[in-house]
């Protein structure tokens, strides 16, 4: 029964509900106002109870009420609501941070490993680890280092799908490697958001997302996420966050709630679009046909990278990502000049860094990552009709040829 304002409290949803239902209703028990759309709370500080007898001093408050907010560097209504929604979708308790790198830094403050085994991937991650190397001498090992190089408490840092190629690593294999040495597995699952990939099923100890990307989904908010099923870690992360100060802003928390409602719809459409585009490009690249589209692609494209192209890995890849192989892929152009100029010749794809928004984005990756081959163009596929995105590429490739860089059939 609703209260005088028409609001109601409902119990948390059963885990048997599907992800789209969870995304819309997993926060229903936090509804304490008649608004159907959750209100935006902007306050940084919150009143204590008026009844002196109900006041619980901090030293005695061992189980804080998640709705009894005190100061927004600790908790705030919008971020708390987002964390509850995320926890239902990621299948582990979640904490939010001001950015993905803030979340990653918090993870390494918590874990404090002597060694981190890591491969290629997001350059920002290596920047964070560089800080930890400077502060406490963290040793960086290759991702494929022998298991014997790892010791108890060390971390295998696995980014999958990988930035900027969208290729996958086998989470289960690295989890087994970590456990064989008493090490820990941290998975950066930014490119494989909820609905596409669940790293905990395959043995991850802690999962990180840059929620700026697919969780936000509209290129208008910064967010970082850490998730773990280890309660002691979660407690320590909450304490650390209070003093690191890397909390989400109120507006960003509200935008996150807005965004997550459609997460499942967006990422599956984006992933399907990406697979269709990659399949078309790959077919054109590898066919013996004299088809005009094939000749066009062959004239400008050197290589395509995406999880859907990892044919030899399909025996585990389809299990790890059963609902789609991710919305990001990489196109290697024939030369640096083509990679530099292609983004400006596209109409539907915006030339910008980042990814995960409803709009298609392309980036000459050299603009933001000095370590990547200058021929690489990263593609983040949006929710547009894939045939229109395909036509945009055809027009862009043709424009490159018209500028004299290549000719069909070359």
Steps between C-alpha positions, in 0.01 A plus 500: 500500500633843412556771760334842501723611215443194287852357554568149617781278612543168325740216576808444286427310182561130474817418305288298257376821339668586171755780467261748338255452786778532758620822336155657534389361837799394714487838677124498568556454873673842508189681374392737778335770289210495252731572205510219245833635371743515796566860605840666477643574846762775498572546869846423634386469862193349665312568824534264792184368665306750711455253785816507718427148625529362148844650433773237464858632546749401230695280741189290561360500148633164379220434246408834341160535339565548124215752485623702800740724311732732691747655255530438129869403517371194689169424327233689310153399377570492125826306519352258755212428266739446209713261709195293585405473135855414399528233769197322359640505145867427572406226747717635781492794741622815324654833591509799268783749450558829321662328199624164379859585586395615849340159549811324373724701732274408791528131408879512509500695826292216644690206349849652537670232287875465469462383141241565229484281188347703218498515120405764247185701536385837624796736542333665800525173692874494447510861618335405830739209543788738429393704803499188716844407366629842605335493843580146608703323238227282350660262249332468159507156337377397153152352482641176362773468763555151647270425794812442708575875481185572700468478879222522756328839488627590154247611238427388147340802333286380211332745266242317292377588245819687425538868418520597213450174306196347673678163517436261789710318757391179672404608854477144632854418386647803677291435812647150520850640449449750782359242742787261435731756662271663755481809281187705422316568176381855428289527184444830323170418331429848362470375141283205611227662712222317688282319252799393293749362754508391867863460614398362840361187334851427370692567820569874530575624852423864429346666194550856385299702248544846362131579533563806285469267202209252474347553843466871422433435134433860399847662510392736775632365833816372667478190719716219635379173652655230717316177576599213728331224695758523779327688781824590678631662182176689450515637854859615452422653160220705658737628770770579246260683271399729784859626526607472137200720426437355155120489521253559220334838482127522563420582139713210374328259737160612372614469138628151575159391625339651191744316276501156657127454433579437132841336538391153389317637197789720394797268533338205325397719207845659485672164518281357224571805284874461554499131408309572179742776402804286580357205309436724197850650512665161551301340218595784265863478606529124448277432199625427149196674357523808276213657692536880511471514882766231536740685270438819695574339839811321367636828368511671839469242780799294613351310796190473723516401867200394710406210725275358227815445290663273761380187323743269677367615841128452439486191726538725807418841356131427439466378859669808645297744287181318398300813415741673265869561448513867593435828315863609447739392226815626331563570133862510387520721194759447225707790631516775761365765264182306434447438873549866573252621240227234499316627812450843344344340192224324695160661562328282761805416711633783715880532510555497876663294769311284750233246415176341611259780413183452296675678213769346284851625574824451310844608611834513328640335808832683481317811616477368858731197527866538404560124524263389223595439136419822307297304244236406758151652500287395798129463430237522774169398345180674604134405488442634148378271222805301401429531127532879534833460682618265225408758236689763696814286483452439127475873439804567719711236327398635160594852608847375599543347155376819333769690686758286324625275780398175337302352216247214507672168459837626622 
